[in-house]
Coordinates of C-alpha atoms in Angstrom, one line a residue:
Chain A
M164 CA -199.3 -63.3 -151.0
V165 CA -196.4 -62.2 -148.5
M166 CA -193.1 -62.9 -149.8
D167 CA -192.6 -66.3 -148.9
L168 CA -189.2 -66.3 -146.8
K169 CA -188.4 -69.9 -148.1
E170 CA -188.7 -69.1 -152.0
K171 CA -185.4 -67.1 -151.0
T172 CA -182.8 -69.8 -151.7
K173 CA -179.2 -69.7 -150.9
T174 CA -178.2 -67.7 -154.2
E175 CA -180.8 -65.3 -154.1
S176 CA -179.6 -62.5 -151.7
I177 CA -182.3 -60.5 -150.1
Y178 CA -180.5 -57.4 -151.4
V179 CA -180.6 -58.1 -155.1
P180 CA -183.7 -56.7 -156.9
D181 CA -185.7 -58.0 -159.7
I182 CA -185.0 -56.2 -163.3
A183 CA -188.5 -54.3 -164.3
T184 CA -189.4 -52.1 -167.0
I185 CA -191.1 -48.8 -167.0
T186 CA -193.7 -49.3 -169.5
E187 CA -195.7 -45.9 -169.0
I188 CA -195.5 -42.7 -167.5
K189 CA -198.3 -40.2 -166.4
D190 CA -198.1 -36.6 -165.1
L191 CA -200.5 -36.6 -162.1
T192 CA -199.9 -33.4 -160.6
P193 CA -197.2 -31.0 -161.2
T194 CA -195.1 -32.8 -158.6
E195 CA -196.3 -36.5 -159.1
K196 CA -195.7 -38.9 -161.7
Q197 CA -197.4 -42.5 -162.2
F198 CA -195.4 -45.3 -163.2
K199 CA -196.6 -48.4 -164.8
I200 CA -194.4 -51.3 -164.0
K201 CA -193.7 -54.6 -165.3
I202 CA -191.1 -57.3 -164.0
D203 CA -189.0 -58.4 -166.9
D204 CA -188.9 -62.2 -165.8
P205 CA -192.5 -64.1 -166.6
V206 CA -191.8 -66.2 -163.9
K207 CA -191.3 -63.5 -161.2
R208 CA -194.1 -61.3 -162.7
K209 CA -196.5 -64.2 -162.2
N210 CA -195.2 -64.6 -158.6
F211 CA -195.5 -60.8 -157.9
N212 CA -199.1 -61.2 -156.0
F213 CA -199.3 -58.4 -153.6
L214 CA -201.9 -57.5 -151.1
P215 CA -203.3 -53.9 -150.8
G216 CA -201.1 -51.8 -148.6
Q217 CA -197.9 -53.6 -149.4
F218 CA -194.9 -52.1 -150.8
V219 CA -192.0 -52.3 -152.9
E220 CA -188.4 -51.3 -152.8
L221 CA -187.4 -49.7 -156.1
T222 CA -183.6 -49.0 -157.0
V223 CA -182.8 -46.4 -159.6
F224 CA -179.4 -48.2 -160.7
G225 CA -176.4 -45.9 -159.8
I226 CA -178.8 -43.7 -157.7
G227 CA -180.1 -45.7 -154.8
E228 CA -183.1 -47.6 -153.2
A229 CA -186.3 -46.2 -151.6
P230 CA -189.7 -48.0 -150.8
F231 CA -192.8 -47.1 -152.4
S232 CA -196.4 -48.4 -151.8
I233 CA -198.2 -49.7 -154.7
P234 CA -201.1 -47.9 -155.6
S235 CA -202.8 -49.9 -158.3
S236 CA -205.2 -52.8 -157.9
P237 CA -203.9 -56.2 -156.4
N238 CA -206.2 -57.7 -159.2
N239 CA -203.8 -56.6 -161.9
K240 CA -201.4 -59.5 -162.2
D241 CA -199.4 -58.3 -165.1
Y242 CA -198.3 -55.0 -163.8
F243 CA -198.2 -52.6 -160.9
E244 CA -198.3 -48.8 -160.6
L245 CA -196.4 -46.3 -158.4
C246 CA -197.3 -42.7 -157.9
V247 CA -194.1 -40.9 -157.0
R248 CA -193.6 -37.4 -155.7
S249 CA -190.1 -36.0 -156.7
I250 CA -188.8 -35.5 -153.1
G251 CA -185.7 -37.1 -152.5
S252 CA -182.7 -38.4 -154.6
V253 CA -184.2 -41.8 -155.7
S254 CA -187.8 -40.0 -156.7
A255 CA -186.2 -37.3 -158.8
A256 CA -184.0 -40.2 -160.6
L257 CA -187.0 -41.6 -161.2
H258 CA -188.9 -38.7 -162.5
R259 CA -186.1 -38.1 -165.1
M260 CA -186.5 -41.4 -166.6
K261 CA -188.8 -42.4 -169.3
A262 CA -190.8 -45.4 -170.6
G263 CA -188.7 -48.3 -171.4
D264 CA -185.9 -47.6 -168.8
K265 CA -184.9 -50.6 -166.5
V266 CA -185.5 -50.3 -162.7
G267 CA -184.9 -52.8 -159.6
I268 CA -187.8 -54.1 -157.9
K269 CA -187.8 -55.9 -154.6
G270 CA -191.0 -57.1 -153.3
P271 CA -194.0 -57.0 -152.7
L272 CA -192.9 -56.4 -149.1
G273 CA -194.8 -56.0 -145.4
K274 CA -196.7 -58.6 -143.6
G275 CA -199.2 -56.1 -142.7
Y276 CA -201.8 -55.2 -145.2
F277 CA -205.2 -53.7 -145.6
P278 CA -207.4 -56.6 -144.6
Y279 CA -210.2 -56.6 -147.4
E280 CA -211.4 -60.2 -146.1
K281 CA -212.2 -59.0 -143.0
M282 CA -213.9 -55.7 -144.2
Q283 CA -216.4 -57.5 -146.4
G284 CA -220.1 -57.0 -145.2
N285 CA -219.3 -53.9 -143.4
N286 CA -218.8 -50.1 -144.1
V287 CA -215.6 -49.2 -145.0
V288 CA -214.2 -45.7 -144.6
I289 CA -210.9 -44.4 -146.3
V290 CA -209.5 -41.2 -144.9
A291 CA -206.5 -40.2 -147.0
G292 CA -204.3 -37.2 -146.7
G293 CA -202.2 -35.6 -149.6
L294 CA -200.0 -38.5 -150.8
G295 CA -201.7 -40.9 -148.5
M296 CA -204.0 -41.4 -151.3
A297 CA -201.2 -43.6 -153.1
P298 CA -201.3 -46.5 -150.6
V299 CA -205.1 -46.6 -150.2
R300 CA -205.9 -46.4 -153.7
S301 CA -204.8 -50.2 -154.0
I302 CA -207.9 -51.3 -151.5
L303 CA -210.1 -48.6 -153.0
L304 CA -209.8 -50.1 -156.2
Q305 CA -210.0 -53.8 -154.6
I306 CA -213.4 -52.8 -153.1
L307 CA -214.6 -51.3 -156.5
E308 CA -214.1 -54.2 -158.4
D309 CA -215.8 -56.5 -155.7
R310 CA -218.4 -53.8 -154.7
K311 CA -221.2 -56.0 -153.7
S312 CA -219.0 -57.6 -150.9
Y313 CA -219.2 -54.3 -149.1
K314 CA -222.0 -52.5 -147.5
D315 CA -221.4 -48.4 -147.8
V316 CA -217.9 -46.8 -148.8
T317 CA -216.8 -43.4 -148.0
L318 CA -213.6 -42.0 -148.8
I319 CA -212.5 -38.7 -147.3
Y320 CA -209.5 -36.9 -149.2
G321 CA -208.1 -34.1 -147.9
C322 CA -204.9 -31.8 -149.9
V323 CA -203.3 -28.7 -149.5
D324 CA -204.8 -27.3 -152.8
P325 CA -207.0 -28.6 -155.6
Q326 CA -203.8 -28.8 -158.1
S327 CA -202.3 -31.3 -155.8
M328 CA -205.2 -33.7 -155.6
L329 CA -204.3 -37.1 -157.0
Y330 CA -206.5 -39.2 -159.4
K331 CA -209.0 -36.3 -160.3
D332 CA -210.3 -37.8 -163.1
E333 CA -210.6 -41.0 -161.2
I334 CA -212.3 -39.5 -158.4
K335 CA -214.7 -37.3 -160.6
K336 CA -216.1 -40.5 -162.3
L337 CA -216.5 -42.1 -159.1
Q338 CA -218.6 -39.3 -157.6
E339 CA -221.0 -39.4 -160.7
S340 CA -221.3 -43.3 -160.4
K341 CA -222.3 -43.1 -156.8
E342 CA -220.8 -46.2 -156.1
L343 CA -219.3 -44.5 -153.0
D344 CA -219.6 -41.1 -150.8
I345 CA -216.5 -39.1 -151.7
K346 CA -215.8 -36.2 -149.5
L347 CA -213.3 -33.9 -150.4
T348 CA -211.7 -31.2 -148.7
V349 CA -208.8 -28.8 -149.4
D350 CA -206.5 -26.2 -147.2
R351 CA -206.2 -23.6 -149.6
P352 CA -209.2 -23.4 -152.4
D353 CA -209.2 -22.1 -155.2
N354 CA -212.4 -20.0 -157.2
S355 CA -213.6 -23.0 -158.7
W356 CA -213.4 -25.2 -155.5
K357 CA -217.0 -26.7 -154.5
G358 CA -215.7 -29.2 -151.6
A359 CA -215.0 -28.5 -148.1
V360 CA -212.3 -26.3 -146.8
G361 CA -209.9 -27.4 -143.8
V362 CA -208.1 -30.6 -142.7
C363 CA -209.7 -34.0 -143.4
T364 CA -210.3 -34.3 -139.7
N365 CA -213.0 -31.8 -139.9
L366 CA -214.9 -34.3 -141.9
I367 CA -214.8 -37.4 -139.4
P368 CA -217.6 -36.2 -137.2
Q369 CA -220.3 -36.4 -140.2
L370 CA -220.0 -39.9 -140.7
K371 CA -223.0 -42.1 -139.8
Y372 CA -221.7 -45.3 -139.6
Q373 CA -221.9 -47.4 -136.4
P374 CA -218.8 -48.8 -134.9
Q375 CA -219.9 -52.6 -134.8
D376 CA -219.9 -52.8 -138.7
T377 CA -217.4 -50.0 -139.9
Y378 CA -213.8 -50.6 -140.7
I379 CA -211.7 -47.4 -141.4
I380 CA -208.4 -47.0 -143.2
V381 CA -206.2 -44.2 -142.7
C382 CA -202.8 -42.9 -144.4
G383 CA -201.4 -39.4 -144.7
P384 CA -198.6 -37.4 -143.2
P385 CA -197.5 -38.0 -139.8
V386 CA -199.1 -35.1 -138.0
M387 CA -202.4 -36.4 -139.4
Y388 CA -202.7 -39.7 -137.6
K389 CA -202.9 -38.1 -134.0
F390 CA -205.7 -35.9 -134.7
V391 CA -207.8 -38.3 -137.2
I392 CA -207.6 -40.9 -134.2
I393 CA -208.8 -38.5 -131.6
E394 CA -211.9 -38.1 -134.1
L395 CA -212.4 -41.7 -134.8
E396 CA -212.3 -42.3 -130.8
E397 CA -214.9 -39.9 -130.3
K398 CA -217.3 -41.7 -132.4
K399 CA -216.1 -45.0 -130.7
Y400 CA -214.7 -46.8 -133.6
K401 CA -213.0 -49.6 -132.7
P402 CA -209.2 -49.8 -132.8
E403 CA -208.8 -53.3 -133.9
N404 CA -211.2 -52.0 -137.0
I405 CA -208.8 -49.1 -137.7
F406 CA -206.1 -49.6 -140.0
L407 CA -203.1 -47.4 -140.5
S408 CA -200.3 -47.2 -143.1
L409 CA -197.4 -45.9 -141.5
E410 CA -194.3 -44.3 -143.0
R411 CA -190.6 -44.6 -141.6
R412 CA -187.1 -44.1 -143.2
M413 CA -186.4 -47.8 -144.5
E414 CA -183.0 -48.7 -146.1
C415 CA -183.4 -52.4 -146.9
G416 CA -187.0 -53.0 -146.6
V417 CA -186.6 -56.6 -145.4
G418 CA -186.4 -56.0 -141.7
K419 CA -182.4 -55.7 -141.2
C420 CA -181.2 -52.2 -141.2
N421 CA -183.6 -51.6 -138.4
H422 CA -184.2 -47.8 -139.4
C423 CA -188.0 -48.2 -139.1
H424 CA -188.3 -49.7 -136.0
I425 CA -190.7 -48.5 -133.8
G426 CA -190.1 -50.5 -130.1
N427 CA -190.6 -54.1 -131.0
K428 CA -191.7 -53.4 -134.5
L429 CA -190.3 -52.9 -137.5
V430 CA -192.6 -51.0 -140.2
C431 CA -191.1 -52.8 -143.3
V432 CA -191.9 -56.3 -141.6
D433 CA -194.6 -56.0 -139.2
G434 CA -196.3 -53.4 -141.3
P435 CA -196.5 -50.9 -143.0
V436 CA -200.3 -51.3 -142.1
F437 CA -201.0 -51.6 -138.5
S438 CA -204.3 -51.9 -136.6
L439 CA -204.7 -49.3 -134.0
W440 CA -205.1 -51.9 -131.6
E441 CA -201.5 -53.0 -132.3
I442 CA -199.7 -49.8 -132.0
K443 CA -202.0 -47.9 -129.3
N444 CA -200.0 -48.4 -126.6
L445 CA -196.4 -48.6 -128.7
K446 CA -194.6 -45.1 -127.7
E447 CA -193.9 -42.9 -130.9
A448 CA -195.8 -44.9 -133.4
I449 CA -198.3 -42.3 -133.8
Chain B
M37 CA -171.4 -79.6 -124.6
L38 CA -168.2 -81.8 -123.8
Y39 CA -165.7 -81.1 -121.2
K40 CA -162.4 -81.6 -121.6
I41 CA -158.7 -80.3 -120.2
L42 CA -155.6 -78.9 -121.9
D43 CA -152.7 -78.4 -119.9
K44 CA -151.0 -75.0 -120.2
K45 CA -147.8 -76.2 -121.7
D46 CA -149.6 -77.3 -124.4
F47 CA -151.3 -74.5 -125.1
K48 CA -148.7 -72.9 -127.3
D49 CA -148.5 -75.9 -129.8
F50 CA -152.3 -76.0 -129.8
V51 CA -152.4 -72.6 -131.0
N52 CA -149.6 -72.4 -133.5
N53 CA -151.2 -75.9 -134.8
L54 CA -154.8 -73.9 -135.1
I55 CA -152.4 -70.9 -137.3
S56 CA -150.8 -73.5 -139.8
A57 CA -154.7 -74.7 -140.5
Y58 CA -156.7 -71.5 -140.2
E59 CA -156.3 -68.0 -140.9
V60 CA -156.2 -67.1 -137.1
T61 CA -157.7 -63.5 -135.5
A62 CA -156.8 -63.2 -132.2
P63 CA -156.1 -60.2 -129.8
K64 CA -153.2 -58.2 -130.5
K65 CA -151.5 -55.1 -128.5
I66 CA -151.5 -52.5 -130.9
S67 CA -150.2 -49.8 -128.7
Q68 CA -149.7 -49.0 -125.1
A69 CA -153.3 -48.8 -124.2
L70 CA -154.9 -50.6 -127.0
H71 CA -155.5 -54.0 -128.1
D72 CA -157.4 -55.3 -131.1
F73 CA -158.5 -58.3 -133.3
F74 CA -156.3 -59.2 -136.1
P75 CA -155.0 -62.3 -138.1
I76 CA -151.6 -63.7 -136.7
K77 CA -148.9 -65.6 -137.7
S78 CA -147.5 -66.9 -134.7
Y79 CA -148.7 -67.5 -130.9
E80 CA -146.3 -64.9 -129.9
E81 CA -148.4 -62.2 -131.4
M82 CA -151.0 -62.9 -129.5
D83 CA -151.9 -61.1 -126.4
L84 CA -154.6 -62.6 -124.2
S85 CA -154.2 -60.2 -121.3
Y86 CA -156.4 -57.8 -123.1
K87 CA -159.2 -55.8 -121.1
R88 CA -161.1 -54.7 -123.8
T89 CA -160.9 -53.8 -127.9
T90 CA -161.9 -50.8 -129.5
L91 CA -164.1 -53.0 -132.0
P92 CA -166.1 -56.1 -131.0
P93 CA -164.2 -58.8 -133.0
A94 CA -167.1 -61.0 -134.0
K95 CA -169.2 -57.8 -135.7
K96 CA -165.9 -56.7 -137.5
M97 CA -165.3 -60.1 -138.8
L98 CA -169.3 -61.0 -140.1
F99 CA -170.6 -57.5 -140.5
P100 CA -168.0 -55.3 -141.8
S101 CA -168.6 -51.5 -141.7
N102 CA -168.7 -51.3 -145.4
E103 CA -169.7 -54.4 -147.5
A104 CA -170.6 -54.7 -151.3
L105 CA -173.8 -56.5 -151.6
A106 CA -174.6 -56.3 -155.4
S107 CA -172.7 -55.6 -158.2
Y108 CA -174.7 -54.6 -161.8
T109 CA -174.1 -53.2 -165.3
V110 CA -176.1 -50.1 -166.3
G111 CA -177.4 -48.9 -170.0
N112 CA -179.9 -50.7 -171.9
N113 CA -179.0 -54.5 -170.7
I114 CA -178.9 -54.4 -166.4
E115 CA -177.6 -57.4 -165.1
V116 CA -177.4 -57.6 -161.2
K117 CA -174.9 -60.0 -159.4
S118 CA -175.1 -60.5 -155.7
L119 CA -171.6 -60.0 -154.1
N120 CA -170.9 -62.4 -150.9
E121 CA -167.4 -62.7 -149.9
S122 CA -166.7 -65.1 -147.3
K123 CA -163.8 -67.5 -146.0
E124 CA -162.8 -69.9 -143.7
Q125 CA -161.7 -68.2 -140.5
L126 CA -160.7 -69.0 -136.8
L127 CA -161.8 -66.7 -133.8
F128 CA -159.6 -67.1 -130.9
G129 CA -159.6 -65.7 -127.6
V130 CA -162.9 -63.8 -127.6
G131 CA -164.7 -63.2 -124.3
A132 CA -168.1 -64.5 -123.4
W133 CA -169.8 -61.1 -123.8
D134 CA -168.8 -60.9 -127.4
I135 CA -169.7 -64.3 -128.3
N136 CA -173.1 -63.3 -126.6
G137 CA -173.2 -60.0 -129.0
M138 CA -172.6 -62.2 -131.6
N139 CA -175.5 -64.7 -130.9
F140 CA -177.3 -61.8 -131.0
L141 CA -176.4 -60.5 -134.4
D142 CA -176.9 -64.3 -135.5
R143 CA -180.5 -64.1 -134.7
I144 CA -181.3 -60.6 -136.4
F145 CA -179.6 -61.6 -139.5
S146 CA -181.5 -65.0 -139.9
T147 CA -184.7 -63.8 -138.6
D148 CA -187.7 -63.6 -141.0
F149 CA -185.6 -62.7 -144.1
I150 CA -182.3 -64.5 -144.0
D151 CA -179.1 -62.5 -144.6
E152 CA -176.7 -64.6 -146.6
N153 CA -173.8 -61.9 -146.5
Y154 CA -173.8 -62.2 -142.7
M155 CA -174.6 -66.1 -142.5
E156 CA -172.2 -67.4 -145.0
K157 CA -169.4 -65.7 -143.0
R158 CA -170.9 -66.7 -139.8
K159 CA -171.2 -70.6 -141.1
K160 CA -167.4 -70.4 -142.0
L161 CA -166.5 -68.9 -138.9
K162 CA -165.1 -70.9 -136.0
V163 CA -165.0 -69.7 -132.3
I164 CA -163.0 -70.2 -129.7
G165 CA -163.5 -68.1 -126.5
I166 CA -161.7 -67.5 -123.5
D167 CA -162.7 -65.8 -120.1
A168 CA -161.2 -62.6 -121.0
E169 CA -160.2 -59.9 -118.4
P170 CA -163.3 -57.7 -117.9
S171 CA -162.6 -53.9 -118.4
D172 CA -163.5 -51.4 -115.9
A173 CA -166.6 -50.2 -117.4
N174 CA -167.8 -54.0 -118.1
F175 CA -171.1 -55.0 -116.6
A176 CA -171.4 -58.1 -118.3
S177 CA -172.3 -59.7 -115.3
S178 CA -175.4 -57.5 -114.9
V179 CA -176.9 -58.2 -118.0
G180 CA -176.1 -62.0 -118.1
S181 CA -173.7 -62.2 -120.6
E182 CA -170.4 -62.8 -118.6
F183 CA -170.8 -66.7 -119.2
A184 CA -171.7 -67.8 -123.2
K185 CA -173.9 -70.8 -123.3
E186 CA -173.5 -71.2 -127.0
G187 CA -172.0 -69.8 -130.1
F188 CA -168.4 -71.0 -129.6
D189 CA -167.1 -74.1 -130.6
L190 CA -164.6 -74.3 -127.9
F191 CA -164.4 -72.3 -124.7
L192 CA -161.3 -72.0 -122.5
S193 CA -161.5 -71.3 -118.7
D194 CA -158.1 -70.7 -116.8
I195 CA -158.1 -73.2 -114.0
G196 CA -154.5 -72.7 -112.8
D197 CA -151.9 -74.8 -114.9
K198 CA -154.7 -75.9 -117.2
Y199 CA -157.7 -74.8 -119.0
F200 CA -161.1 -75.9 -118.7
V201 CA -162.5 -76.7 -121.9
R202 CA -166.2 -76.7 -123.0
I203 CA -166.7 -78.1 -126.4
G204 CA -169.7 -76.5 -128.1
T205 CA -170.1 -78.1 -131.6
A206 CA -169.1 -80.9 -133.5
A207 CA -166.8 -78.9 -135.1
G208 CA -165.2 -78.0 -131.9
A209 CA -164.7 -81.5 -131.0
E210 CA -162.9 -82.1 -134.1
I211 CA -160.7 -79.2 -133.7
A212 CA -159.6 -80.2 -130.3
S213 CA -159.2 -84.0 -131.5
K214 CA -157.1 -82.8 -134.4
F215 CA -154.8 -79.7 -132.9
G216 CA -154.6 -80.5 -129.1
D217 CA -153.8 -82.6 -126.4
F218 CA -157.1 -82.7 -124.9
L219 CA -157.6 -84.9 -121.9
D220 CA -160.7 -85.8 -120.2
A221 CA -161.7 -83.6 -117.3
S222 CA -161.6 -85.0 -113.7
D223 CA -163.7 -84.9 -110.5
V224 CA -161.0 -82.3 -109.8
D225 CA -161.0 -80.4 -112.7
Y226 CA -164.9 -80.3 -112.6
S227 CA -164.7 -78.6 -108.8
A228 CA -161.9 -76.4 -110.0
Y229 CA -163.7 -74.9 -112.9
D230 CA -166.7 -74.5 -110.5
R231 CA -164.4 -72.6 -108.1
Q232 CA -163.1 -70.5 -111.1
M233 CA -166.3 -69.6 -112.4
D234 CA -167.4 -68.0 -108.8
L235 CA -164.0 -66.4 -108.9
Y236 CA -164.8 -65.0 -112.6
K237 CA -168.0 -63.3 -111.6
N238 CA -166.5 -61.3 -108.8
K239 CA -164.0 -59.5 -111.5
F240 CA -166.8 -57.4 -112.8
N241 CA -166.5 -54.0 -111.1
V242 CA -169.5 -52.7 -112.4
N243 CA -172.8 -54.0 -110.9
V244 CA -176.0 -52.6 -112.2
N245 CA -179.5 -53.1 -111.2
L246 CA -181.7 -53.7 -113.7
D247 CA -184.6 -55.0 -111.8
N248 CA -187.9 -53.3 -112.9
F249 CA -186.1 -51.4 -115.6
F250 CA -188.5 -52.7 -118.0
E251 CA -191.6 -51.4 -116.2
N252 CA -189.6 -47.9 -114.9
F253 CA -188.8 -47.4 -118.6
E254 CA -192.3 -47.0 -119.8
I255 CA -193.1 -44.8 -116.6
V256 CA -190.3 -42.3 -117.1
Y257 CA -190.7 -42.5 -121.3
G258 CA -192.7 -39.4 -121.3
K259 CA -190.4 -37.1 -119.2
K260 CA -188.9 -35.2 -121.4
D261 CA -186.7 -33.4 -118.9
L262 CA -185.0 -36.2 -117.8
W263 CA -184.2 -37.4 -121.3
E264 CA -182.8 -33.7 -122.3
K265 CA -180.4 -33.8 -118.7
L266 CA -179.2 -37.5 -119.7
A267 CA -178.6 -36.4 -123.3
K268 CA -177.3 -32.8 -122.6
S269 CA -173.8 -33.5 -123.5
C270 CA -174.6 -35.6 -126.6
F271 CA -172.5 -34.8 -129.5
S272 CA -174.6 -37.2 -132.2
C273 CA -171.2 -38.7 -133.0
G274 CA -172.4 -42.4 -133.1
S275 CA -168.9 -43.7 -131.3
C276 CA -171.4 -45.8 -129.1
N277 CA -173.1 -47.3 -132.0
L278 CA -169.5 -48.2 -133.7
V279 CA -168.2 -49.8 -130.8
C280 CA -171.2 -51.9 -129.8
P281 CA -171.0 -55.6 -130.6
T282 CA -174.9 -55.7 -131.0
C283 CA -175.5 -52.4 -133.2
F284 CA -176.6 -53.7 -136.4
C285 CA -178.1 -50.6 -138.2
F286 CA -176.9 -50.0 -141.6
N287 CA -177.7 -47.7 -144.5
V288 CA -178.1 -49.2 -148.2
R289 CA -176.9 -47.1 -151.1
D290 CA -175.9 -47.3 -154.6
D291 CA -173.2 -46.0 -156.3
I292 CA -172.0 -45.6 -159.9
K293 CA -168.5 -47.1 -161.0
I294 CA -166.1 -44.8 -162.2
D295 CA -166.3 -46.1 -166.1
L296 CA -170.1 -45.2 -165.9
A297 CA -170.8 -48.9 -166.9
G298 CA -172.1 -50.4 -163.8
G299 CA -172.7 -49.7 -160.3
I300 CA -172.6 -51.2 -156.6
K301 CA -175.0 -51.7 -153.8
S302 CA -173.2 -51.7 -150.8
R303 CA -174.3 -51.3 -147.0
Q304 CA -172.3 -49.0 -144.5
W305 CA -173.0 -49.2 -140.9
D306 CA -175.3 -46.5 -139.6
S307 CA -175.8 -45.0 -136.3
C308 CA -179.3 -44.2 -134.4
M309 CA -177.5 -41.1 -132.7
I310 CA -176.9 -39.2 -135.8
S311 CA -179.5 -36.8 -136.6
N312 CA -180.6 -38.0 -140.2
Y313 CA -181.3 -41.4 -138.6
G314 CA -184.9 -40.9 -139.0
L315 CA -185.3 -38.7 -141.8
V316 CA -187.3 -39.3 -144.4
A317 CA -187.8 -37.7 -147.9
G318 CA -189.9 -34.4 -147.4
G319 CA -187.8 -33.4 -144.5
H320 CA -189.7 -35.0 -141.7
N321 CA -187.7 -36.2 -139.0
F322 CA -189.1 -39.0 -137.0
R323 CA -186.2 -38.9 -134.2
P324 CA -185.5 -35.1 -134.2
D325 CA -183.5 -34.6 -131.3
E326 CA -180.6 -35.7 -129.1
A327 CA -182.6 -36.7 -126.3
N328 CA -185.0 -38.5 -128.3
R329 CA -182.4 -40.5 -129.9
L330 CA -180.7 -41.6 -126.5
K331 CA -184.2 -42.4 -125.3
Q332 CA -184.1 -44.7 -128.3
R333 CA -181.1 -46.3 -128.1
Y334 CA -181.6 -47.3 -124.6
R335 CA -185.2 -48.7 -125.3
C336 CA -183.4 -50.5 -128.3
K337 CA -180.8 -52.2 -125.9
L338 CA -182.9 -52.8 -122.5
K339 CA -186.6 -53.2 -123.8
T340 CA -187.3 -53.6 -127.6
F341 CA -185.4 -57.3 -127.7
V342 CA -186.7 -58.0 -124.4
E343 CA -190.0 -57.9 -126.0
K344 CA -189.0 -59.8 -129.3
F345 CA -186.0 -62.1 -128.1
G346 CA -186.6 -62.5 -124.3
Q347 CA -183.0 -60.8 -124.0
Y348 CA -181.4 -57.3 -123.6
S349 CA -179.7 -56.6 -126.5
C350 CA -176.9 -55.0 -124.5
V351 CA -174.3 -57.4 -123.6
G352 CA -172.5 -55.1 -120.8
C353 CA -169.0 -54.8 -122.8
G354 CA -168.7 -51.0 -121.7
R355 CA -167.5 -50.2 -125.0
C356 CA -169.6 -47.2 -125.3
V357 CA -168.9 -46.0 -121.8
E358 CA -165.4 -45.9 -122.8
A359 CA -165.9 -44.5 -126.3
C360 CA -168.4 -41.6 -125.4
L361 CA -166.5 -38.2 -125.7
A362 CA -169.3 -36.8 -123.9
K363 CA -168.9 -39.1 -120.8
I364 CA -172.6 -40.5 -121.4
N365 CA -172.8 -43.5 -119.5
I366 CA -175.4 -46.2 -119.7
Y367 CA -175.1 -47.8 -116.4
E368 CA -175.5 -44.5 -114.8
D369 CA -178.3 -43.3 -117.0
I370 CA -180.0 -47.1 -115.9
N371 CA -179.5 -45.7 -112.2
A372 CA -181.1 -42.3 -113.2
V373 CA -184.3 -44.0 -114.8
K374 CA -184.5 -45.6 -111.2
E375 CA -184.1 -42.7 -108.9
E376 CA -186.7 -40.8 -111.3
V377 CA -189.5 -43.2 -110.7
S378 CA -188.4 -43.5 -107.2
I379 CA -188.7 -39.7 -106.5

């Protein structure tokens, strides 16, 4: 569960990562790779129990560290996955690594997660934009592994173009399985594209679920939130049932460096997942 | 809290005794106009008449501008070792506002996750405070930090030919009994101390009215024009952050050692006024311009920690006012916020 603060003993600095091994690398798109990661120490691996929406601080030794949310299912106890776009110094270095290479892992981090316990017995709508698919995949997989505990589930996923769509094969399989309703949209379609065109905000008005038994999960680029929230509020979905995973610059991941603060909240410690109710009046959160 | 008296004729011996037992860091005159805290070897090196020091002493000692956090080997076999340098030290002659600044850092570094790099140094630091002379820009009395309630082992107040000494910790009591000739305070001493405290409060030239700032700030938060006006001259140099006793933002970086066999993880002070403070991979900047950054600095100093800890994170030392090349002035800006609301 959430990292127990008391577990950190005197000798164990909050800045020292655990050693982990990349066991498998898969190309997801031309710019994103999936890394399967296993913590070396068997005791630490066993204690690495994360909640959907939590993240890790990953160190590429000699290069730097950066936060990445965990897209794999919390039910996998032996390993976890990361979905990484090569875009900064750490992620580019990670893309140059191969299976068997070592990285440093600090985590799981963040008190704010997608509250799957509350969502059971309700409808769930997941709205993901671009790379925002990665953080919500953990809750999506967790729901699918316990599908009968939830009512209807809808995934709204928007991308720039069909090539940049993450987890394409999985989504295709899910579409066939009818376990959930999947609405896909792209900004720039190609000839073979059969889904909607435009931003994912456009698909929200079609939702048929009633506010009293519906939970919403939102994750995407910073610009997306404002417009998605306008649409969700238009449909009268309750702010305490809307959960957003926020992105900010993080240097330490453990609430000390202060870079990710938004007013009195720290995204790394209090988040990264917040309910809309918590941050609605928090200036500059959205 | 214990109250004692130290005669001024015994003061020199007391300091020299401390120097023989501890590494004592005290205010030193370093140029015509400047003082700073440095380790001293004799009583004569110290100058307690300082009005301000460029850097806040506690932050300098407990949270160095560049600090190694871990070292590791690279290659097939990676081993990480945490680095944490600390030693017994004594900080002498620090003013109440700087003690309050340190108390704030104590709270930051011990909340949620415990930062051992800071806390180890803090646990080994003895603090002896003094009613220091406020500088012309000091407005500590306006934010309630002209008086230190805690965070010191001993605190000295000048009451004429003797010091009235507040003993804040057991370690302080031990220092007093071991290294100085401390006497019990008499009723006369208590009333002298009372009078001195009233006089001391009047030494602060700048008085800032922060009444309603908490609410007013909310009201003017969205007024882009106001913030652009206030931040117009900002160079985004970050001087205000570097000299601030309560600024604690830092970056974490990894560097490879020159022999390529290992690396170091370290932290450096960062500044929320610098343009890349809120920059994330991919190019989005959450704090894109000077106006936004100045506004968020004031929010951090005067609002955020009122909500979180019930206190301002500004101790009113006035260092940022004196360090700013563009003459941006926090208490003038507090007044500007007040004016904007009253319009």
